[in-house]
Coordinates of C-alpha atoms and ligand atoms in Angstrom, one line a residue:
X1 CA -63.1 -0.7 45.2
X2 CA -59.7 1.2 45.5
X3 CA -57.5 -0.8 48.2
X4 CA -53.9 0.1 48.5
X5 CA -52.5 -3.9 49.0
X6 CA -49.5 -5.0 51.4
X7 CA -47.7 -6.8 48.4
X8 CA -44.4 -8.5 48.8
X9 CA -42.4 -9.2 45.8
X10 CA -39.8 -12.3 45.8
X11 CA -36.8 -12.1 43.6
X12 CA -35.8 -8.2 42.3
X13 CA -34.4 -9.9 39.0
X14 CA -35.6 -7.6 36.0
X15 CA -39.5 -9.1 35.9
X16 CA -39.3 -8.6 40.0
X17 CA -37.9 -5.1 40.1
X18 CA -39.8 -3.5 37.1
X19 CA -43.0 -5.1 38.2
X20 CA -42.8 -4.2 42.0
X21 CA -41.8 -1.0 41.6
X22 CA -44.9 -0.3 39.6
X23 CA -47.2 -1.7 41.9
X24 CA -45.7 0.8 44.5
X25 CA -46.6 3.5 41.8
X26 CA -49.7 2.5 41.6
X27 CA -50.3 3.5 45.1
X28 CA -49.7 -0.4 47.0
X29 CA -47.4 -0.8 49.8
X30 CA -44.3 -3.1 48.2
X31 CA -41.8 -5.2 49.8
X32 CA -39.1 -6.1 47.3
X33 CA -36.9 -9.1 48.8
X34 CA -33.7 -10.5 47.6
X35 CA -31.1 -12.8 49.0
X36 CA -28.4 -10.9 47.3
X37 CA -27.3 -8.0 50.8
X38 CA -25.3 -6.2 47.9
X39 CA -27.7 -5.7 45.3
X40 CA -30.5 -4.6 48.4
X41 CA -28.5 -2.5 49.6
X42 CA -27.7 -0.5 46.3
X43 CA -31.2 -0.4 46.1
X44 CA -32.0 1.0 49.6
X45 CA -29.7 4.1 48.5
X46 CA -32.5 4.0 44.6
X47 CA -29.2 2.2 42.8
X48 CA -31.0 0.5 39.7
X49 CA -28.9 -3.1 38.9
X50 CA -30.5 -2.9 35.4
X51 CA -30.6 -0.5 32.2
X52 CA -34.2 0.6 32.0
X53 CA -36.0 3.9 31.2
X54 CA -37.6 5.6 33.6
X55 CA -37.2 3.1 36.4
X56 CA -35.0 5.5 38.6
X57 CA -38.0 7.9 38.8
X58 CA -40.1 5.5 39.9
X59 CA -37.9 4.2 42.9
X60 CA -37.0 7.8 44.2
X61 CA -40.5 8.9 44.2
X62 CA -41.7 5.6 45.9
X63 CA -38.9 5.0 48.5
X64 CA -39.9 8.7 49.2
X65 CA -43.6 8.0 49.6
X66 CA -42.6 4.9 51.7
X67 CA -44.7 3.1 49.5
X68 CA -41.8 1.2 48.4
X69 CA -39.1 -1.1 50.5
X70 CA -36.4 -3.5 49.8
X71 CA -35.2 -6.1 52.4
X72 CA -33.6 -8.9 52.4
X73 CA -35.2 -10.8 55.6
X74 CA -38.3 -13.4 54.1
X75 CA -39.9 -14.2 57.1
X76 CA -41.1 -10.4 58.4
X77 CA -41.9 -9.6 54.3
X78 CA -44.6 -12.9 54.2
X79 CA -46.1 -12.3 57.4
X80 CA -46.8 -9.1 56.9
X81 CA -48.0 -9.3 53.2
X82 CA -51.6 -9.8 52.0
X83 CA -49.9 -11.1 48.1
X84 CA -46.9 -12.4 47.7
X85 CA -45.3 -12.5 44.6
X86 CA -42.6 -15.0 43.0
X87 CA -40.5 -13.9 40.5
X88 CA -37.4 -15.6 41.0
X89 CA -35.1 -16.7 37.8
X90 CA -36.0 -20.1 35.5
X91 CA -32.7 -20.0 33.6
X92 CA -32.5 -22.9 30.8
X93 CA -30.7 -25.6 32.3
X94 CA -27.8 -26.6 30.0
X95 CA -28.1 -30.1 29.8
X96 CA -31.7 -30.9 28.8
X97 CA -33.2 -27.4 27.6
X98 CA -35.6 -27.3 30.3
X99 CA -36.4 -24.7 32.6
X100 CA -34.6 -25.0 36.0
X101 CA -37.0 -24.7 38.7
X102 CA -34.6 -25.0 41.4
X103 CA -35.1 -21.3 42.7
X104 CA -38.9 -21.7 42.2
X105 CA -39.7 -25.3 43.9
X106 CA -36.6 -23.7 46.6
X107 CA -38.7 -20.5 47.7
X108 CA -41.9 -23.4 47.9
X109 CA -39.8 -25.1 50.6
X110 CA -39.3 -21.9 52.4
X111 CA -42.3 -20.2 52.3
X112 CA -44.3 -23.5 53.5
X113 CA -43.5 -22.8 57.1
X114 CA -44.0 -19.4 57.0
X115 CA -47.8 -19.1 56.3
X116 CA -49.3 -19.4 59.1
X117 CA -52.4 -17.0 58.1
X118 CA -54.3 -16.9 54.6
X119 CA -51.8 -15.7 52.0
X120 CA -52.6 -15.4 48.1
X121 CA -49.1 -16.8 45.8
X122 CA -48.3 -15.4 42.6
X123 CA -46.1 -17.3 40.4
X124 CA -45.0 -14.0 38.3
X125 CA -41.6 -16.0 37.3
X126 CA -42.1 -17.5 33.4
X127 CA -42.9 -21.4 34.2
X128 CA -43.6 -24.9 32.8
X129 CA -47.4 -25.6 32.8
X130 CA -48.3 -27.7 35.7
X131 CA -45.6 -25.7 38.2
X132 CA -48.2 -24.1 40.3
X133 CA -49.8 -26.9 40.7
X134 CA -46.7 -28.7 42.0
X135 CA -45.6 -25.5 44.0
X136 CA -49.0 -26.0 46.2
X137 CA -48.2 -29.6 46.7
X138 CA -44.7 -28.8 48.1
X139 CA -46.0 -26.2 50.4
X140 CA -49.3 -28.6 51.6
X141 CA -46.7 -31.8 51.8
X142 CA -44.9 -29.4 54.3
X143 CA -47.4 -27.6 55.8
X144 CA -50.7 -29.4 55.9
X145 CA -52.2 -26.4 57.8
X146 CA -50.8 -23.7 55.5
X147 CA -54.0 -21.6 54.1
X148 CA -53.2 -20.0 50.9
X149 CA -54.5 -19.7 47.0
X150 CA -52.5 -19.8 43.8
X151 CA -52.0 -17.8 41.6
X152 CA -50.7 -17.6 38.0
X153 CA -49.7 -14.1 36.5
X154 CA -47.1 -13.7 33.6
X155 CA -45.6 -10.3 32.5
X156 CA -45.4 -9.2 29.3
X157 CA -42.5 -6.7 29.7
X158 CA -40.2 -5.8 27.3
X159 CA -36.1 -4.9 28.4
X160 CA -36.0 -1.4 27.4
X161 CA -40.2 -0.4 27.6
X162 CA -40.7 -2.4 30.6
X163 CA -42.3 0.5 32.6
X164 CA -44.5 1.7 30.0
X165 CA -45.3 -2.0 28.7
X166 CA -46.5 -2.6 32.5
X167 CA -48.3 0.9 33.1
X168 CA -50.2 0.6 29.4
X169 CA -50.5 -2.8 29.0
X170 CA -52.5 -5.0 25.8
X171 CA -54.0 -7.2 28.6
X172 CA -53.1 -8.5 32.0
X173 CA -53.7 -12.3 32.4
X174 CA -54.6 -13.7 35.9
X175 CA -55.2 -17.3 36.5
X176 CA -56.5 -18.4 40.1
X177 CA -58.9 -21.4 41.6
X178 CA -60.7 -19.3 44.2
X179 CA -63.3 -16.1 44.0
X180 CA -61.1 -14.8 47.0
X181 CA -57.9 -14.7 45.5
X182 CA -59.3 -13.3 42.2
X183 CA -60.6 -10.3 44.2
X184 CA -57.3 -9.9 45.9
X185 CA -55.7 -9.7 42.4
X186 CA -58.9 -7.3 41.2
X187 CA -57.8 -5.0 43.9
X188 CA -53.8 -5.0 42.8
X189 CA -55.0 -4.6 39.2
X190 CA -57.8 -1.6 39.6
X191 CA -56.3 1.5 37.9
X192 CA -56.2 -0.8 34.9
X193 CA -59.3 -2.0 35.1
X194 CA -60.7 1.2 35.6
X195 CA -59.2 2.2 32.0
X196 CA -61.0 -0.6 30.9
X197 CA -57.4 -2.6 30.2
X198 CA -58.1 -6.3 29.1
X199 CA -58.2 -8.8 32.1
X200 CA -58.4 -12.1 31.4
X201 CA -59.4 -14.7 34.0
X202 CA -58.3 -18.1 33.6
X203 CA -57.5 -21.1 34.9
X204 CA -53.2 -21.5 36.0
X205 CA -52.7 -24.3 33.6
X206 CA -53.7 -22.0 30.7
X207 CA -52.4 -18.8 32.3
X208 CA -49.2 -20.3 32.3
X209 CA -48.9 -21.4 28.7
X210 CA -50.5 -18.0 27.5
X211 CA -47.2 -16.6 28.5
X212 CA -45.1 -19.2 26.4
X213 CA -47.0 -19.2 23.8
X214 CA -47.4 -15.7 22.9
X215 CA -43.6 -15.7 23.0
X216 CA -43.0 -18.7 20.8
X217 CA -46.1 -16.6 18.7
X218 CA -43.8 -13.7 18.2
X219 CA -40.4 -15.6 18.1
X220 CA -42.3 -17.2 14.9
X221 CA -43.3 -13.6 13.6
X222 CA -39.9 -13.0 13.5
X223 CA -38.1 -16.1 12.0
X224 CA -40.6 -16.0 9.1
X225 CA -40.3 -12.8 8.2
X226 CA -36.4 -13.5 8.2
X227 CA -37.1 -16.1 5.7
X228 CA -39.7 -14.0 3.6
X229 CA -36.8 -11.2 3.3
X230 CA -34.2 -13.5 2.1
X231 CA -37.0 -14.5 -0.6
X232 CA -37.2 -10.7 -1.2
X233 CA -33.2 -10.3 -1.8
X234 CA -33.7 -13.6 -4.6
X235 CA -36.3 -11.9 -6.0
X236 CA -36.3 -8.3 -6.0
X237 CA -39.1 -7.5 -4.2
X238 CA -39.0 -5.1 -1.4
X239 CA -39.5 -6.2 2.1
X240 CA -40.8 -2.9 3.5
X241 CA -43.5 -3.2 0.9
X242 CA -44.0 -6.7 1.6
X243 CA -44.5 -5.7 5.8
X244 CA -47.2 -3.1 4.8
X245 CA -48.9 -5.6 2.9
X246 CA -48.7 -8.2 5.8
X247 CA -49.1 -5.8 8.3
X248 CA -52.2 -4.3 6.9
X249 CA -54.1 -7.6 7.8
X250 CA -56.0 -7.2 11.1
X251 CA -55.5 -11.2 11.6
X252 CA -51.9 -10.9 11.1
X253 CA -50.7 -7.4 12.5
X254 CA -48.3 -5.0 12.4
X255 CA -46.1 -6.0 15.1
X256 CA -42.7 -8.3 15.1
X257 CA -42.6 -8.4 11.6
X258 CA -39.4 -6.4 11.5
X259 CA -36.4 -8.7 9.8
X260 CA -33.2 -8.7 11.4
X261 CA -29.5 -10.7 12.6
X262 CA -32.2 -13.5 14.4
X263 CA -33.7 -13.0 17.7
X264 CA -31.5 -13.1 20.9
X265 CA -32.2 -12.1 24.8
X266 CA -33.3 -13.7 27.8
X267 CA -36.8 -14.7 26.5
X268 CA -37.5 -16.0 23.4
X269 CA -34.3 -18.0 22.8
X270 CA -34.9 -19.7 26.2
X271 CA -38.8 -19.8 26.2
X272 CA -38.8 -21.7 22.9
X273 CA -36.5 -24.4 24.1
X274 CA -38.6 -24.8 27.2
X275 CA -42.0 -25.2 25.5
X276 CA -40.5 -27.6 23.1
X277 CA -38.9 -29.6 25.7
X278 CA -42.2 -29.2 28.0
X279 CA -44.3 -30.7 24.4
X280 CA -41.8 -33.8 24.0
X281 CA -42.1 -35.1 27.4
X282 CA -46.1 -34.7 27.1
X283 CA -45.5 -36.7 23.0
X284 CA -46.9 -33.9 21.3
X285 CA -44.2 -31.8 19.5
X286 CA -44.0 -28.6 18.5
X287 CA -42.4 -28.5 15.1
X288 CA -43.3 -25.1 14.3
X289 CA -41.4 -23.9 17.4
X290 CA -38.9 -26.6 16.4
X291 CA -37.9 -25.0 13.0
X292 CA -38.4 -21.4 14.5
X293 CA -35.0 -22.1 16.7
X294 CA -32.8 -23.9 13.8
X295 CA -33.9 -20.9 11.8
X296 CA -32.8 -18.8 13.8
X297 CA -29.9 -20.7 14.6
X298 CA -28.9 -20.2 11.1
X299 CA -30.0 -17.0 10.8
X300 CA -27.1 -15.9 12.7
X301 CA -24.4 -18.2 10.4
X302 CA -26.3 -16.5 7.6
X303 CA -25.2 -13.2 8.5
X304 CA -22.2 -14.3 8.9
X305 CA -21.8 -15.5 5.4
X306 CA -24.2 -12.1 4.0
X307 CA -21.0 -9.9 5.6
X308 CA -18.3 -12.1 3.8
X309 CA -19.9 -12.3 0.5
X310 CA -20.3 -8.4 0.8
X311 CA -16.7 -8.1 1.3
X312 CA -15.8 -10.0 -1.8
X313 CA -15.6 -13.6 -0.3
X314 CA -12.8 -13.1 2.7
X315 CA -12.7 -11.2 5.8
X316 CA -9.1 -11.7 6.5
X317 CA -7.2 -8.9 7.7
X318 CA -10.2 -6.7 6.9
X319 CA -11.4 -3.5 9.2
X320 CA -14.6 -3.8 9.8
X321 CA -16.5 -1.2 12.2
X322 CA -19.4 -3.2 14.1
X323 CA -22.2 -0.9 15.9
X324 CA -23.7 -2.8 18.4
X325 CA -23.3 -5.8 20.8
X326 CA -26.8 -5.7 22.6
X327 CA -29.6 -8.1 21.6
X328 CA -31.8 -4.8 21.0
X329 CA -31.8 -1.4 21.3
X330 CA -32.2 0.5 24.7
X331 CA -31.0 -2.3 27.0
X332 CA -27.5 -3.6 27.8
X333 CA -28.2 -6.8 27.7
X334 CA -26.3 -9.5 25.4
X335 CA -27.4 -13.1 26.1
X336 CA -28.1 -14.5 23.3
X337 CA -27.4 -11.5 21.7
X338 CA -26.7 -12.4 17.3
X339 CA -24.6 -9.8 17.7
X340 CA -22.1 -11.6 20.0
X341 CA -22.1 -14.8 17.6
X342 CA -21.5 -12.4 14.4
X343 CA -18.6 -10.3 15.8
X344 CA -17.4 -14.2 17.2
X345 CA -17.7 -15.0 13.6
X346 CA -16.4 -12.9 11.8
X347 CA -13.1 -12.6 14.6
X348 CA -12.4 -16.4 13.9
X349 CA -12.3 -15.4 9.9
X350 CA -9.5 -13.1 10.5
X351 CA -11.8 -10.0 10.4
X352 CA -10.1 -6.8 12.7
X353 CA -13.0 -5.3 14.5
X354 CA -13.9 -1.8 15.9
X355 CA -16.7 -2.2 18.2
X356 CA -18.7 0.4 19.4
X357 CA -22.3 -0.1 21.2
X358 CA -24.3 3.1 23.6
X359 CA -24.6 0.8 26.4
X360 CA -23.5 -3.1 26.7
X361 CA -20.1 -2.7 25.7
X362 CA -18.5 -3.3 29.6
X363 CA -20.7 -6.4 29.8
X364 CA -19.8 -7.9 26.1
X365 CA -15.8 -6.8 26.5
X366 CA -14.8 -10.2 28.7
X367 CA -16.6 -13.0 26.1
X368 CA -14.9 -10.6 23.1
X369 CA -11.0 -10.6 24.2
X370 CA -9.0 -8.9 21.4
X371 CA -12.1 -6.6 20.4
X372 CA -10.8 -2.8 19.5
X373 CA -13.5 -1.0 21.7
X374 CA -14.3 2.8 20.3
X375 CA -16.0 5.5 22.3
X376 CA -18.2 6.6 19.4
X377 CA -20.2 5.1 16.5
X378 CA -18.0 8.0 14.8
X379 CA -14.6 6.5 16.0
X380 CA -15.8 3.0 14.6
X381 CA -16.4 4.5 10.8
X382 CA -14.1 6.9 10.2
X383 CA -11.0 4.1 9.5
X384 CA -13.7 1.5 8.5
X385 CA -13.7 -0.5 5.3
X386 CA -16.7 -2.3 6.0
X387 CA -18.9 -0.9 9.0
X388 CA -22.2 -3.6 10.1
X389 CA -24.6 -2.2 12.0
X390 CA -26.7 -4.6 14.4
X391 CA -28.2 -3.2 16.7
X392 CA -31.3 -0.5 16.0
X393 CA -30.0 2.2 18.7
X394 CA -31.7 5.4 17.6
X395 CA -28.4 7.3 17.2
X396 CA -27.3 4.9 15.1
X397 CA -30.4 5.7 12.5
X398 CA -29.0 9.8 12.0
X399 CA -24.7 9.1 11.1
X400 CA -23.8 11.1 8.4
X401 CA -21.6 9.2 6.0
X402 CA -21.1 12.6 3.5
X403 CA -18.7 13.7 6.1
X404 CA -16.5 11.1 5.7
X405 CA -13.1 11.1 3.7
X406 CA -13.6 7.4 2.5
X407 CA -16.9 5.9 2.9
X408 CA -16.8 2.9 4.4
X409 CA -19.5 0.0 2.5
X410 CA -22.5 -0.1 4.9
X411 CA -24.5 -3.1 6.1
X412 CA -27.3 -2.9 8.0
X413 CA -28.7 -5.4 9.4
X414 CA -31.7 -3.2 10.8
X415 CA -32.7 -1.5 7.8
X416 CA -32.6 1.6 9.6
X417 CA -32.0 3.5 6.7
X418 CA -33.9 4.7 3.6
X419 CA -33.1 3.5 0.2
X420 CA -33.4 6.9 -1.8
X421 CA -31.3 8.8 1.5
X422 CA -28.4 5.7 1.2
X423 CA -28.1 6.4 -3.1
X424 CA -28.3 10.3 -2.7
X425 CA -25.4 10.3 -0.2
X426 CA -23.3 7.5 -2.9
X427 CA -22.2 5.2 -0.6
X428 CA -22.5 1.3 -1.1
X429 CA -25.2 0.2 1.3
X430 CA -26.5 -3.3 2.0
X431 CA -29.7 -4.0 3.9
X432 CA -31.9 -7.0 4.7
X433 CA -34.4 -7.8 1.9
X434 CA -33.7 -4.8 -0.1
X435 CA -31.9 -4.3 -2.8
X436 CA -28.6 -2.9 -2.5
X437 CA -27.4 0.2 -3.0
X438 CA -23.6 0.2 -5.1
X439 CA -21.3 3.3 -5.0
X440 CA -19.2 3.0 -8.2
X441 CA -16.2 3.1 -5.9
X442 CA -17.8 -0.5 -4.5
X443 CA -18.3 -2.0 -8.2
X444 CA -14.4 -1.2 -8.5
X445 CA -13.4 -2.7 -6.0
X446 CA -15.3 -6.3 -6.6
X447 CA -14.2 -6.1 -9.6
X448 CA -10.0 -5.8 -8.5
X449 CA -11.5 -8.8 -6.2
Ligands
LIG501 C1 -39.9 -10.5 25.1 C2 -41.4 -10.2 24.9 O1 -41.6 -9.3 23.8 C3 -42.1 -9.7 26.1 O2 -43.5 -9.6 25.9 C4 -41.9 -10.7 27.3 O3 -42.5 -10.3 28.5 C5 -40.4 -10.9 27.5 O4 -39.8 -11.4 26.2 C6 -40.2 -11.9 28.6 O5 -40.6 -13.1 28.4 O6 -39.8 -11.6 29.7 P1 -37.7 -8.9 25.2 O7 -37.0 -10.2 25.2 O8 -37.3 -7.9 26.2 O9 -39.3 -9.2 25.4 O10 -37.5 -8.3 23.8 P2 -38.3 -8.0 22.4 O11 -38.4 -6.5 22.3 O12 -39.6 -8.8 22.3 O13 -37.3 -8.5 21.3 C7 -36.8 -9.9 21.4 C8 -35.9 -10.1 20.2 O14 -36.6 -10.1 19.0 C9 -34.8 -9.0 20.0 O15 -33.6 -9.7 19.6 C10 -35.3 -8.2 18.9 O16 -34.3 -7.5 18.2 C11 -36.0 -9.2 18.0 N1 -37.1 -8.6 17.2 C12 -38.2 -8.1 17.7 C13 -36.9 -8.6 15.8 O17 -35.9 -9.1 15.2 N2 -37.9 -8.2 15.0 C14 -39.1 -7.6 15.6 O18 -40.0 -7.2 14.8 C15 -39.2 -7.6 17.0

């Protein structure tokens, strides 16, 4: 059953890169195309465009092995290929909150002329239901001769984990019309079906909205547990308790139940919007995905407000030390980032911000003009009054605040540290759906206030 398949992957975007240069690993012969000469080249010479653990490795051992190639010429990649993969971008478009399939129904158009022998099409890119469908009909209308199967088969990579969520996946979802192509993808997926990984074989309609749901799923996790920790902070109660108690639940899980600033990055800001533009047109709304984006919408205002009121109701002129711009840890990626929109915030109030994050701070420094940059989180606290943390970056969970010669008030909107640590230590510290932790130094000074 072990066959080593010519694959060619279309588009070297984060979903295209990660995911081809794991199928070289896994011992198939990998074509990685990209229109972009510059970003080909780089890669030629094993230059990684994107932030992500352990990829480098990968890329120098497979270019080595010559398992592993990057071109930018289409027509040589497809005829030689057995599987050809799409994985071109489906930004939101601006105007209507849909996903633009302009690079998608694009690649249709060119690939219809070029299949000239039996090819098997993955649509790996995240699309509307229905789009492989319609990307068969544009090749057929073109090329009624063309003899090829569809394919639907969404990732489930995270920016930061992606190699390790793609070696070790939950479960790999395949959705195809043909025994032939199914077999074809069998082949591609056989290490992990040899550990006995989940494969699940569906049709493409359903295989393409398993992929928005479970992200509108977990965007959901996420805005309710928001809400359940602002409960906890009217209340008393103790979100960390309250997760564990959730969490223990085999039908609800452990997982995305960690509260935070709101969800941000590529995927779940845009995949809601698209599934609830996708259920309007088709008159059956989504509200629950509806109120998950205006709460987290004002999730971000909230923090916002949560930082003023800590700082005795004004932020003007105040010096505040922010660590973290990225949407997460481990990546330097800040679209959609809550970040962004808090340090935004809390600029337009007047605030003077010290900025410091590990990785994304070169992307975030031309959308933040007038942003004091540091080179350490240690730079950013030492003159801080206030100092917000936002992002989880491990060495932001080990600063030592004893050292300091006036503590600055902490808020954290991670919760990365422990309540009992935070009062040992004496500092003010503020966290999300815990109660918070006053220095007497910080009772003082509300009370001047
Ligand atoms: C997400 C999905 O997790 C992947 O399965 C999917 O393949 C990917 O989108 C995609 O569609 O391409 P990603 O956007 O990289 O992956 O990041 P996540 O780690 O899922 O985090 C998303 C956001 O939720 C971040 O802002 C993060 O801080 C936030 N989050 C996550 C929480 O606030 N709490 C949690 O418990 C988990």
């Amino acid at each position: 059953m072990t066959k080593n398949v010519r694959i060619t992957m279309i588009g070297t975007g984060y979903v295209g890169l990660v995911s081809g240069v794991c199928f070289a690993a896994l011992g198939h012969l990998v074509t990685c195309i990209d229109k972009d000469k510059n970003k080909i080249s780089k890669l030629q010479n094993a230059e990684i465009p994107i932030y992500e653990a352990t990829l480098k490795e990968l890329v120098d051992e497979n270019l080595a092995n010559q398992r592993l190639f990057f071109n930018t010429e289409l027509k040589s990649a497809v005829e030689s290929a057995e599987v050809i993969f799409v994985a071109v971008g489906t930004p939101t478009c601006v105007v209507t909150g849909k996903a633009d399939l302009q690079y998608v129904e694009g690649l249709a158009r060119e690939l219809a002329p070029l299949l000239t022998a039996y090819k098997v099409i993955v649509l790996k890119s995240t699309v509307p239901i229905g789009t492989g469908q319609q990307f068969k009909k544009i090749i057929q209308t073109i090329n009624p001769q063309a003899k090829f199967d569809m394919v639907s088969n969404p990732e489930f990579l995270r920016e930061g984990s992606a190699v390790t969520d793609f070696m070790d996946p939950d479960r790999i979802v395949i959705g195809s019309e043909t025994d032939r192509s199914q077999n074809l993808m069998k082949a591609i997926y056989y290490p992990f079906l040899q550990k006995q990984i989940p494969i699940l074989y569906t049709d493409i309609e359903s295989s393409e909205l398993i992929k928005y749901a479970a992200n509108c799923f977990l965007a959901t996790k996420i805005a309710f547990i928001n809400e359940v920790a602002d409960l906890c902070e009217k209340t008393g109660a103790n979100i960390e308790n309250v997760i564990q108690g959730l969490g223990l639940d085999k039908r609800i899980g452990a997982g995305y139940l960690q509260p935070g600033p709101g969800f941000g990055g590529s995927c779940f800001p845009k995949d809601t919007l698209a599934l609830i533009q996708i259920a309007e047109e088709l008159a059956c709304p989504l509200s629950v995905v509806e109120a998950v984006v205006q709460s987290n919408e004002h999730r971000k205002k909230k923090m916002i407000q949560k930082i003023v009121n800590i700082c005795g109701g004004d932020v003007t002129g105040k010096r505040l030390g922010i660590l973290g711009v990225a949407f997460k840890a481990n990546t330097d990626d800040i679209r959609e980032s809550s970040a962004m929109v808090i340090i935004q915030g809390l600029q337009k109030l007047g605030a003077k911000l010290r900025v410091y994050d590990p990785a994304a701070m070169e992307k975030a420094a031309t959308e933040l003009p007038g942003v004091d940059w540091a080179h350490s989180a240690v730079e950013v606290m030492r003159d801080a009054e206030v100092l917000v943390i936002i992002t989880e970056w491990e060495e932001f969970k080990n600063l030592k605040f004893n050292n300091l010669d006036k503590k600055p008030i902490i808020i954290d909107l991670r919760n990365l540290y422990d309540l009992q640590e935070m009062k040992k230590m004496r500092v003010s510290y503020h966290s999300i759906g815990r109660p918070a932790v006053k220095s007497q130094a910080q009772v003082q000074v509300l009370m001047e206030d």
